[in-house]
Every structure is written in C-alpha cells, then in structure tokens.
PDB file of C-alpha atoms in Angstrom:
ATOM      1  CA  UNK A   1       0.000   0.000   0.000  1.00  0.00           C
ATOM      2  CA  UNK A   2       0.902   3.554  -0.481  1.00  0.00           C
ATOM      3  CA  UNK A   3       1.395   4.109   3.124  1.00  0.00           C
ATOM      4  CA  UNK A   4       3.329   1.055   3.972  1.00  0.00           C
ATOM      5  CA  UNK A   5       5.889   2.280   0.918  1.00  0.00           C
ATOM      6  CA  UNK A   6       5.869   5.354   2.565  1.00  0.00           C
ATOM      7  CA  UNK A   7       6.701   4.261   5.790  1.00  0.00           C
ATOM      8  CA  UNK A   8       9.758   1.957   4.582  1.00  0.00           C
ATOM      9  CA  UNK A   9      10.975   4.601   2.057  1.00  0.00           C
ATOM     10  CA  UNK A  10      11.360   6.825   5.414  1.00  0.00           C
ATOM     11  CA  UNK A  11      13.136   4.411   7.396  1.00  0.00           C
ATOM     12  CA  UNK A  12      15.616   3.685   4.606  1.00  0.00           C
ATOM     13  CA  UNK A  13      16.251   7.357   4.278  1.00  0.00           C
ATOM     14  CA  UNK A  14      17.264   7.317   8.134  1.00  0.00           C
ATOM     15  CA  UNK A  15      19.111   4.032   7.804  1.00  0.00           C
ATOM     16  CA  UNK A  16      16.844   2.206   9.743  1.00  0.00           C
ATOM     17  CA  UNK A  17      16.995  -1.491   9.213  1.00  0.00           C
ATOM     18  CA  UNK A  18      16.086  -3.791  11.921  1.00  0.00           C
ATOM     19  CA  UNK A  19      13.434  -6.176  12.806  1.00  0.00           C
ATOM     20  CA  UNK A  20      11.555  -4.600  15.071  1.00  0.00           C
ATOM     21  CA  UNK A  21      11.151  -0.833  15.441  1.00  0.00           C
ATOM     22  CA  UNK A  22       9.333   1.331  18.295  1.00  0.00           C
ATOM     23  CA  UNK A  23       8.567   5.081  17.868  1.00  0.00           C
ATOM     24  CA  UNK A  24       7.918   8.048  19.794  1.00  0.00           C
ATOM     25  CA  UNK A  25       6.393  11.258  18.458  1.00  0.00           C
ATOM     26  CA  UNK A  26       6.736  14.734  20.724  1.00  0.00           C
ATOM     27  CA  UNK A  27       6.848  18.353  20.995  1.00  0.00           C
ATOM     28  CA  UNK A  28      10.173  19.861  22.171  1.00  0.00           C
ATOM     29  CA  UNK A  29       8.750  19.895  26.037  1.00  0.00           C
ATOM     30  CA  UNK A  30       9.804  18.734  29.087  1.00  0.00           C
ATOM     31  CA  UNK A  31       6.492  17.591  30.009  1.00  0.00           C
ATOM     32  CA  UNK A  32       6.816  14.710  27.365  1.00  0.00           C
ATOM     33  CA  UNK A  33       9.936  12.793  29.527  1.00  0.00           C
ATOM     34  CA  UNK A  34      12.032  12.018  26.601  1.00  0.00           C
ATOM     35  CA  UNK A  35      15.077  11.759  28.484  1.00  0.00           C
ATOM     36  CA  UNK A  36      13.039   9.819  30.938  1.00  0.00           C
ATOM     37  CA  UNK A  37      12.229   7.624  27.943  1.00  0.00           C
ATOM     38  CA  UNK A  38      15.348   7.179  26.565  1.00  0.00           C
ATOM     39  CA  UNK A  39      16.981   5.667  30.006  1.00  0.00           C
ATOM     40  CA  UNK A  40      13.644   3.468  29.737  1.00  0.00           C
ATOM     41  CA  UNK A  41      15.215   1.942  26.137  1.00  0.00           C
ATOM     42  CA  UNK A  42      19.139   1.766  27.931  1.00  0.00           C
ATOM     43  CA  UNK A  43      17.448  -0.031  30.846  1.00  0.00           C
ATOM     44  CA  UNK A  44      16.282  -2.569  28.121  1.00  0.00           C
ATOM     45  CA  UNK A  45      19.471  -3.306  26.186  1.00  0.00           C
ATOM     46  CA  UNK A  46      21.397  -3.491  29.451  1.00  0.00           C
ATOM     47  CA  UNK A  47      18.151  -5.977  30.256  1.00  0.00           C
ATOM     48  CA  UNK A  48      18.149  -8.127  27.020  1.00  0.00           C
ATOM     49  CA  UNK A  49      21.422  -7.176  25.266  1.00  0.00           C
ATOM     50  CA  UNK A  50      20.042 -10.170  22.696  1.00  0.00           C
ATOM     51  CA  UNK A  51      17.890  -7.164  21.274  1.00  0.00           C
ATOM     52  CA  UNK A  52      21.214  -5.067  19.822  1.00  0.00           C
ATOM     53  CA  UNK A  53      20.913  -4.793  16.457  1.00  0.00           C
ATOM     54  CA  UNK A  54      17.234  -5.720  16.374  1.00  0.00           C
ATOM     55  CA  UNK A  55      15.479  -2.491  17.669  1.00  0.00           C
ATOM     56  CA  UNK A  56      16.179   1.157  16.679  1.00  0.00           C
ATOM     57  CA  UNK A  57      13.959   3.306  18.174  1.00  0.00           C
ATOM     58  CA  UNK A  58      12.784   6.545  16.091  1.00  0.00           C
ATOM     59  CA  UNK A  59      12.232   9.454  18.236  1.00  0.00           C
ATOM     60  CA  UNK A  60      10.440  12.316  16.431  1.00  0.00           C
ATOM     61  CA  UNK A  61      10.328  15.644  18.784  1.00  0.00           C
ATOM     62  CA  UNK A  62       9.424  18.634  17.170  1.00  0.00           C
ATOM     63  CA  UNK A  63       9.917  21.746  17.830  1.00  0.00           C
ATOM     64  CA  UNK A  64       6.638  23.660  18.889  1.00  0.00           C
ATOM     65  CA  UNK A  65       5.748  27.573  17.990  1.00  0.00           C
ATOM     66  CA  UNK A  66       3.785  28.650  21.027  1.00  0.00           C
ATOM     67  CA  UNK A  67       7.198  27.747  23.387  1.00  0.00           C
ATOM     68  CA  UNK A  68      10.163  29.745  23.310  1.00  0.00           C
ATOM     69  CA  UNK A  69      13.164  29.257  21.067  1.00  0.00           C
ATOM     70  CA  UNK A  70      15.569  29.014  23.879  1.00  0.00           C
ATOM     71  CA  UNK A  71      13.547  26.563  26.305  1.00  0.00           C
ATOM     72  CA  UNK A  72      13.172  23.480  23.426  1.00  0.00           C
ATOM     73  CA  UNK A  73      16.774  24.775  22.315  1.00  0.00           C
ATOM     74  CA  UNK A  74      17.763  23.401  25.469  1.00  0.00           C
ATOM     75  CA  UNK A  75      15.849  20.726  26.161  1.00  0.00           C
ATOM     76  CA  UNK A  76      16.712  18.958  22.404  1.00  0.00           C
ATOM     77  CA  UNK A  77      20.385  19.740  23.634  1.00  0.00           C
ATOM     78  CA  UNK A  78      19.486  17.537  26.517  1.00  0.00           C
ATOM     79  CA  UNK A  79      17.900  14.865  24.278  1.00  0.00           C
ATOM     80  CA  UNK A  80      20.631  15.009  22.007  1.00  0.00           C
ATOM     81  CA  UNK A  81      23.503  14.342  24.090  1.00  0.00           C
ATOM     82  CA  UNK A  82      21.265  11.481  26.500  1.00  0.00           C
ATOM     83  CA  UNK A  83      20.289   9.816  22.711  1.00  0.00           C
ATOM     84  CA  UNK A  84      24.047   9.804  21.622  1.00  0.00           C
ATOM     85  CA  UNK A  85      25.593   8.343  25.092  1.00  0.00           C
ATOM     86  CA  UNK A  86      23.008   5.697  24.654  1.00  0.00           C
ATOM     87  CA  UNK A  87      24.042   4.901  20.714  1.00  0.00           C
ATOM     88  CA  UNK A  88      27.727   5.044  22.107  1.00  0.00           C
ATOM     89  CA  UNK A  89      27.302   2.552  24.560  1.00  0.00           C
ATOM     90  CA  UNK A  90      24.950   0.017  22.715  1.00  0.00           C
ATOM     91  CA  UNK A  91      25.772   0.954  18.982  1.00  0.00           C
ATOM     92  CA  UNK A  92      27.311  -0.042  16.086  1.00  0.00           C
ATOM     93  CA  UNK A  93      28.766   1.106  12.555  1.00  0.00           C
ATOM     94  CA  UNK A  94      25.637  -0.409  10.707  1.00  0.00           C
ATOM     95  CA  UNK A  95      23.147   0.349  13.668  1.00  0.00           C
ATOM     96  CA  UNK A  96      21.962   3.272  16.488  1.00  0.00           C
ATOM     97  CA  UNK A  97      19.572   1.708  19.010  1.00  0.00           C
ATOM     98  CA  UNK A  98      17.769   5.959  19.012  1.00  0.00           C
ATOM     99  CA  UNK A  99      17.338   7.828  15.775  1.00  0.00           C
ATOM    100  CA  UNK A 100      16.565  11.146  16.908  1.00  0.00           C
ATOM    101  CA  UNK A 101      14.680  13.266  14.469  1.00  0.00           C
ATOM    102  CA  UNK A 102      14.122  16.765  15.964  1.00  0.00           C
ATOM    103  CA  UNK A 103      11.868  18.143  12.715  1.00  0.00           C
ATOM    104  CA  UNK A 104       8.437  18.635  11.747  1.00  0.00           C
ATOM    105  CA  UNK A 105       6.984  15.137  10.077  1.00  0.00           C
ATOM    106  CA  UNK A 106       3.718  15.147   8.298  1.00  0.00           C
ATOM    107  CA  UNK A 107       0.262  13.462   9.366  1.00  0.00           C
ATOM    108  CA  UNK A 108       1.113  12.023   6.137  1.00  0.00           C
ATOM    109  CA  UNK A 109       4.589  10.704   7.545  1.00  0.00           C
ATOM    110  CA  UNK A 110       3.027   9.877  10.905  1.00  0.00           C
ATOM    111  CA  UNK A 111       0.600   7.508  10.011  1.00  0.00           C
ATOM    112  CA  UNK A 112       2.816   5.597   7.654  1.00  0.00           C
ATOM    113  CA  UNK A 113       5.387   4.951  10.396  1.00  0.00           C
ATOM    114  CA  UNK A 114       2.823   4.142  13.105  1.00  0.00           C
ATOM    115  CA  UNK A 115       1.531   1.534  10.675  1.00  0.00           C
ATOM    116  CA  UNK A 116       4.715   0.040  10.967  1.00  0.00           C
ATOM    117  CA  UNK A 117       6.079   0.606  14.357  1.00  0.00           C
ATOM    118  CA  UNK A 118       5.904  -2.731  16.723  1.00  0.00           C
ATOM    119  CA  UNK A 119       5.419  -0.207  19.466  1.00  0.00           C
ATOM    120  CA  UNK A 120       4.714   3.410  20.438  1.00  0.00           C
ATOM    121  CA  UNK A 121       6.162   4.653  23.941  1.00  0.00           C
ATOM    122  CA  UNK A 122       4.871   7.518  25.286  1.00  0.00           C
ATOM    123  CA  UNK A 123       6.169   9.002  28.284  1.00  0.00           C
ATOM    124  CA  UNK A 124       4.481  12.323  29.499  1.00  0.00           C
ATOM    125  CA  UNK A 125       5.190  13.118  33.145  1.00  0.00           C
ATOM    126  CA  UNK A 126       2.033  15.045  33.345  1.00  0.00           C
ATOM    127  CA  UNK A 127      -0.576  16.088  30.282  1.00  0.00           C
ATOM    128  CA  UNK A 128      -3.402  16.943  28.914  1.00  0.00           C
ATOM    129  CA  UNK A 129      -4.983  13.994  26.660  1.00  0.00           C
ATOM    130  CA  UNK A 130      -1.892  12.690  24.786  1.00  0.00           C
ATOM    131  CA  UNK A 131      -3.278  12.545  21.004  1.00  0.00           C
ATOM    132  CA  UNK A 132      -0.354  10.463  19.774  1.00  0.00           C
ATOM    133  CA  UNK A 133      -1.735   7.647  22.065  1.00  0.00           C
ATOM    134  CA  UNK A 134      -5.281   8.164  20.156  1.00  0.00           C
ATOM    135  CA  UNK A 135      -3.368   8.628  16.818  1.00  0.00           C
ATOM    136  CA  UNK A 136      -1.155   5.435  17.077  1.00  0.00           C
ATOM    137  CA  UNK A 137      -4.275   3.389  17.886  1.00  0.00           C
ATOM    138  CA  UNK A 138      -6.007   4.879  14.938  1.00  0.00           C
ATOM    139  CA  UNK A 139      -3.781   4.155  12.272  1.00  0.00           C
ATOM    140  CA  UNK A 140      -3.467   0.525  13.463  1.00  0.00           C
ATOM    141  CA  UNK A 141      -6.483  -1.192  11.321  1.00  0.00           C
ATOM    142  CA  UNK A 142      -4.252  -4.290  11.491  1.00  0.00           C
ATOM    143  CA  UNK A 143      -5.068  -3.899  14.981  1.00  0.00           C
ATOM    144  CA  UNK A 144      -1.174  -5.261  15.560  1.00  0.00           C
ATOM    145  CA  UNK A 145       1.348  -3.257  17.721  1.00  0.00           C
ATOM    146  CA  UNK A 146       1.506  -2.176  21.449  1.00  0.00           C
ATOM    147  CA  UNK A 147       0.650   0.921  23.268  1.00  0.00           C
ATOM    148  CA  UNK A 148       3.035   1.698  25.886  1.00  0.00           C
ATOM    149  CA  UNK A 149       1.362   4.827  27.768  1.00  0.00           C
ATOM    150  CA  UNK A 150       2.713   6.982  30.805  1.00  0.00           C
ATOM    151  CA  UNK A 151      -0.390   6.469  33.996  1.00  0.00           C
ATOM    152  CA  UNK A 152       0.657  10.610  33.639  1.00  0.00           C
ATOM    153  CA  UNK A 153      -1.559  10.802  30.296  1.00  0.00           C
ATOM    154  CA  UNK A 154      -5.115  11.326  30.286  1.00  0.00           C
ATOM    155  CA  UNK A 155      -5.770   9.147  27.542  1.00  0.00           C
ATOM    156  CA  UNK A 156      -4.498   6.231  30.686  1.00  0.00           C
ATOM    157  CA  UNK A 157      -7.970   6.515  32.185  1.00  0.00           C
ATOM    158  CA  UNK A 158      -9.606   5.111  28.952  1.00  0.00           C
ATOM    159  CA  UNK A 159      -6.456   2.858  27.270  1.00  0.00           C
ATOM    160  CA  UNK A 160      -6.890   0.392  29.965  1.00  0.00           C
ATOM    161  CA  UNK A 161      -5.479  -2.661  27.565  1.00  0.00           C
ATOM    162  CA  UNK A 162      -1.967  -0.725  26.750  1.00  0.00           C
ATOM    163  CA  UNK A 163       1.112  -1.465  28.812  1.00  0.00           C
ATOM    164  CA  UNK A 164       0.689   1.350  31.302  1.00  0.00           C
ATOM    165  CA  UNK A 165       4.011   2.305  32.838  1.00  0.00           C
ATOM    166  CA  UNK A 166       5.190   5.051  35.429  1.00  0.00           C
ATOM    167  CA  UNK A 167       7.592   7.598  33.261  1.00  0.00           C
ATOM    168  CA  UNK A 168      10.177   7.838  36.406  1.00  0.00           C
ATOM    169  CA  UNK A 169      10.623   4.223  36.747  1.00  0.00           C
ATOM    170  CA  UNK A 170      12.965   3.395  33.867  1.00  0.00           C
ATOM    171  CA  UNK A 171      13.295  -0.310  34.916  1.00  0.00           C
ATOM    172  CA  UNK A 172       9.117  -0.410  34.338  1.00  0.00           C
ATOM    173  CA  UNK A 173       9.792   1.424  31.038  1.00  0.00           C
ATOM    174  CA  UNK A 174      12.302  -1.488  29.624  1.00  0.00           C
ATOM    175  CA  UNK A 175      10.461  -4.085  30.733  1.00  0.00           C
ATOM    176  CA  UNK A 176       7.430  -2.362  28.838  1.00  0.00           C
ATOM    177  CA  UNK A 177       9.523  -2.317  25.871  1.00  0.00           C
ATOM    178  CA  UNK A 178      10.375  -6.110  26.088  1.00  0.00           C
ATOM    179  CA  UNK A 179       6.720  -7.285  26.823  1.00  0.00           C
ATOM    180  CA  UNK A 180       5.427  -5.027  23.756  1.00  0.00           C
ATOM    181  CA  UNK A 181       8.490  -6.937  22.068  1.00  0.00           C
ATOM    182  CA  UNK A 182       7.178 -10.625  22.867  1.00  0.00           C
ATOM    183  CA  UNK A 183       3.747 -10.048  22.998  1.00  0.00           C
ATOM    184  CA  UNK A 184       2.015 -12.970  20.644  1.00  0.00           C
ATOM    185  CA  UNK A 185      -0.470 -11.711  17.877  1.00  0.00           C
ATOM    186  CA  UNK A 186      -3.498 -12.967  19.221  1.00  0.00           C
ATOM    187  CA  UNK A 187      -2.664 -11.194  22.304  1.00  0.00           C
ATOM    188  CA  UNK A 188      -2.276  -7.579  20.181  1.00  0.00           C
ATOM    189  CA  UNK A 189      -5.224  -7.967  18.743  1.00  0.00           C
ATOM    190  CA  UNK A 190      -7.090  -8.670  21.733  1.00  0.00           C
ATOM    191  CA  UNK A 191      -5.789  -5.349  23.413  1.00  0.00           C
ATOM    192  CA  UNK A 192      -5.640  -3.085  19.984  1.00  0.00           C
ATOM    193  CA  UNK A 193      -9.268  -4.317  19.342  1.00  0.00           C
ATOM    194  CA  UNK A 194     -10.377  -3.160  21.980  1.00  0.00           C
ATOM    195  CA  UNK A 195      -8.732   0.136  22.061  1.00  0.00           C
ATOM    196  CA  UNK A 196      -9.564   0.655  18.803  1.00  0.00           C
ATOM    197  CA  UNK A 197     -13.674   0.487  19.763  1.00  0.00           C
ATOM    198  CA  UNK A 198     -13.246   2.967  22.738  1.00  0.00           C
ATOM    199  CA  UNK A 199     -11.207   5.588  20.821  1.00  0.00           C
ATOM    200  CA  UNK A 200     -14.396   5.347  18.218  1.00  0.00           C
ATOM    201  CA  UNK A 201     -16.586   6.037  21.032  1.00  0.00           C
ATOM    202  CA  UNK A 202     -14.118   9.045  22.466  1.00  0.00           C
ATOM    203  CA  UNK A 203     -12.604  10.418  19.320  1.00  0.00           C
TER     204      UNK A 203
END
C-alpha cells in the first residue's frame, strides 16, 4: 500500500533497518519525559542485550511555535547528548539503538510509520490527553502493535489494555519495551481491538 511504501521509504532514508522498530512522536517539552524515555530503552538493552541490532527506536520531537526558542533549544540539547551516550554505549557502525529526528513530520509521515512501528512509547510526566496515544491506535487497522502509555496521560484513564508504565521508573519502562516486544499476535489484537472500539466512542 501507499502508506506502507511510505513508511519503509522513510526508514531507509534514516538508515533504519532492523526487525523490530518502536517510535515516539513529541513536541520539544519537558512535560513529554524524553530523556526519561530514553533511560527506559538503555534499561532494556542493558536488560536483554540479545535485542542489539534488532530495535532502533525513532524518536520524532518537534519543535513547537507557542514555546520559546531558547527553552526546546535546550531541552533537544538535553535529548541530544542522553540519545548519543546511549548509541555510544549500545551501537554499532551499521546500527543506532535511538534515531533522533528533531523536525516537523507530516500526518502524512506519521501515520505511515505508526503503521509500521511494533510499538509506540509515550512518556508524558504530566498532560493533557496525549493525542499520539489516540493517533497510534487509529492508524493501526491491522489492529497489531503495542501501546506503551505513561499512567501521567489522560488518555491512561480510557487505554486500559496498553502497557501502562510510570515515566520515572525506567526499569518499568524497559520491561514495557520487552513485553510489547514478545507479545504474541493474538494477544495484540485482543488489546488493539479493543482500544480501537473505545477511541471510536471518544474520538
């Protein structure tokens, strides 16, 4: 499908190659706990180093116009440098366990790599709704993947089937990541079915 060529001709553009691939899709805001996140994914290859080479997660954070230059400035400096000691310590020539993308991507864009992604992680320390959540679930009419969702986001109170983790708990995050990782089909479907019917109910 369109989409699905989409979504691979983006991931070949990054260099992204591996079997299994998770995503995360932000503003520039502290709120969202990337850094928080990205200890979440260390915790996991120091966890299940059998994984190296297997996942690459794609981190998309944006930057936003309504906050001020300096503030996400900062705060993608502090992503930046948490992303690389992470690809340092785990990576290799052929493969980064975090591609950080700190641009604008399309709805377009969006959908086609959440129609691929084995997993999305979202990690807000405290929010509003969390539309990605909604928007991953959406775009999944395979109804394959896994939700991994901070108990922080509102959308927590009604996403009762994804992996809900606490944000400051980085050994909860990785094992989040590994469970989404193993989980058997039959067992997606059950939850992304069923996530799928409330978010037509609260769109």
């Amino acid at each position: 499908t369109e989409s699905n060529d989409l979504g691979l001709s983006i991931l070949k553009k990054l260099g992204i190659q591996t079997k299994y691939l998770g995503v995360g899709v932000d503003r520039l805001d502290y709120a969202k706990g990337i850094p928080e996140r990205f200890k979440g994914i260390e915790h996991f290859f120091d966890a299940h180093p059998e994984y190296k080479g297997e996942l690459t997660f794609l981190q998309i954070a944006s930057p936003h116009r309504e906050h001020f230059k300096d503030y996400q400035d900062q705060y993608k400096d502090l992503i930046t440098k948490e992303a690389n000691k992470i690809n340092q310590k785990f990576g290799t020539k052929e493969w980064k366990p975090i591609v950080l993308e700190t641009t604008q991507y399309s709805p377009k864009e969006l959908l086609a790599l959440y129609k691929i992604a084995n997993f999305c992680l979202i990690t807000s320390l405290h929010d509003s709704m969390n539309l990605v959540a909604k928007e991953y679930i959406a775009a999944r009419n395979d109804s394959q993947g896994a939700l991994i969702l901070s108990q922080f986001a509102g959308a927590s109170r009604h996403l009762k089937e994804a992996l809900i983790i606490n944000p400051h708990n980085t050994e909860e995050i990785g094992t989040a990541i590994f469970t989404a990782l193993s989980m058997p089909t039959s067992e997606q479907y059950r939850r992304m079915n069923i996530m799928r019917t409330i978010i037509k109910d609260y769109n």
